[in-house]
mmCIF file of C-alpha atoms in Angstrom:
data_model
loop_
_atom_site.group_PDB
_atom_site.id
_atom_site.type_symbol
_atom_site.label_atom_id
_atom_site.label_comp_id
_atom_site.label_asym_id
_atom_site.label_seq_id
_atom_site.Cartn_x
_atom_site.Cartn_y
_atom_site.Cartn_z
ATOM 1 C CA MET X 30 -8.368 -30.200 -27.959
ATOM 2 C CA GLY X 31 -5.762 -28.701 -25.993
ATOM 3 C CA GLN X 32 -6.737 -25.133 -26.396
ATOM 4 C CA PRO X 33 -9.135 -24.923 -23.470
ATOM 5 C CA ILE X 34 -6.484 -26.309 -21.681
ATOM 6 C CA ILE X 35 -3.867 -23.554 -22.221
ATOM 7 C CA VAL X 36 -6.598 -21.463 -21.676
ATOM 8 C CA GLY X 37 -7.389 -22.365 -18.281
ATOM 9 C CA ILE X 38 -3.864 -22.514 -17.664
ATOM 10 C CA ILE X 39 -3.748 -18.824 -18.518
ATOM 11 C CA VAL X 40 -7.031 -18.139 -16.170
ATOM 12 C CA ILE X 41 -5.382 -19.816 -13.185
ATOM 13 C CA LEU X 42 -2.180 -17.913 -13.587
ATOM 14 C CA PHE X 43 -4.095 -14.876 -13.774
ATOM 15 C CA LEU X 44 -6.147 -15.521 -10.548
ATOM 16 C CA ALA X 45 -2.706 -16.403 -8.975
ATOM 17 C CA THR X 46 -1.001 -13.090 -9.660
ATOM 18 C CA GLY X 47 -4.349 -11.181 -8.681
ATOM 19 C CA VAL X 48 -4.268 -13.034 -5.345
ATOM 20 C CA LEU X 49 -0.608 -12.386 -4.878
ATOM 21 C CA LEU X 50 -0.999 -8.650 -5.887
ATOM 22 C CA SER X 51 -4.026 -8.173 -3.078
ATOM 23 C CA ILE X 52 -1.935 -9.598 -0.291
ATOM 24 C CA LYS X 53 0.964 -7.283 -1.191
ATOM 25 C CA GLY X 54 -1.348 -4.326 -1.241
ATOM 26 C CA GLU X 55 -2.818 -5.482 2.319
ATOM 27 C CA GLU X 56 0.502 -5.259 3.520
ATOM 28 C CA LYS X 57 1.147 -2.115 2.664
ATOM 29 C CA LYS X 58 -1.680 -0.461 4.009
ATOM 30 C CA SER X 59 -1.589 -2.433 7.511
ATOM 31 C CA ILE X 60 2.097 -0.927 7.467
ATOM 32 C CA ILE X 61 0.660 2.872 6.502
ATOM 33 C CA ILE X 62 -2.372 2.411 8.908
ATOM 34 C CA ALA X 63 0.560 1.317 12.091
ATOM 35 C CA ASN X 64 2.566 4.047 10.778
ATOM 36 C CA ILE X 65 -0.485 6.519 11.185
ATOM 37 C CA HIS X 66 -1.580 5.429 14.501
ATOM 38 C CA ASP X 67 1.943 5.363 15.924
ATOM 39 C CA GLU X 68 1.998 8.072 18.637
ATOM 40 C CA LYS X 69 5.761 8.978 18.445
ATOM 41 C CA LEU X 70 5.206 9.567 14.671
ATOM 42 C CA LYS X 71 2.103 11.947 15.764
ATOM 43 C CA LYS X 72 4.157 13.744 17.830
ATOM 44 C CA ASP X 73 6.952 14.306 15.436
ATOM 45 C CA TYR X 74 4.662 15.612 12.741
ATOM 46 C CA GLU X 75 3.269 18.090 15.455
ATOM 47 C CA LYS X 76 6.659 19.729 16.031
ATOM 48 C CA LEU X 77 7.087 19.920 12.396
ATOM 49 C CA GLU X 78 3.876 21.399 11.862
ATOM 50 C CA LYS X 79 4.201 24.052 14.733
ATOM 51 C CA LYS X 80 7.571 24.788 13.301
ATOM 52 C CA GLY X 81 6.131 25.286 9.860
ATOM 53 C CA SER X 82 7.819 23.178 8.094
ATOM 54 C CA ALA X 83 9.077 23.480 4.467
ATOM 55 C CA VAL X 84 7.288 20.581 3.349
ATOM 56 C CA HIS X 85 4.351 22.024 5.176
ATOM 57 C CA ASP X 86 4.350 25.393 3.765
ATOM 58 C CA ARG X 87 4.937 23.976 -0.055
ATOM 59 C CA TYR X 88 1.431 22.490 -0.046
ATOM 60 C CA ASN X 89 -0.585 24.986 1.755
#
């Protein structure tokens, strides 16, 4: 009789964990998008690209 209750509690815990991980993922995604659209970061990256930075050269 108690087994379905335990299974229900476990399912609810898994769902809650999924929701929390989804929220954290969305926060990280929005931070990354905000950084990509930041004009100062774009200008800094363009300067590094013109100089031929070590990171840029290593991956090309």
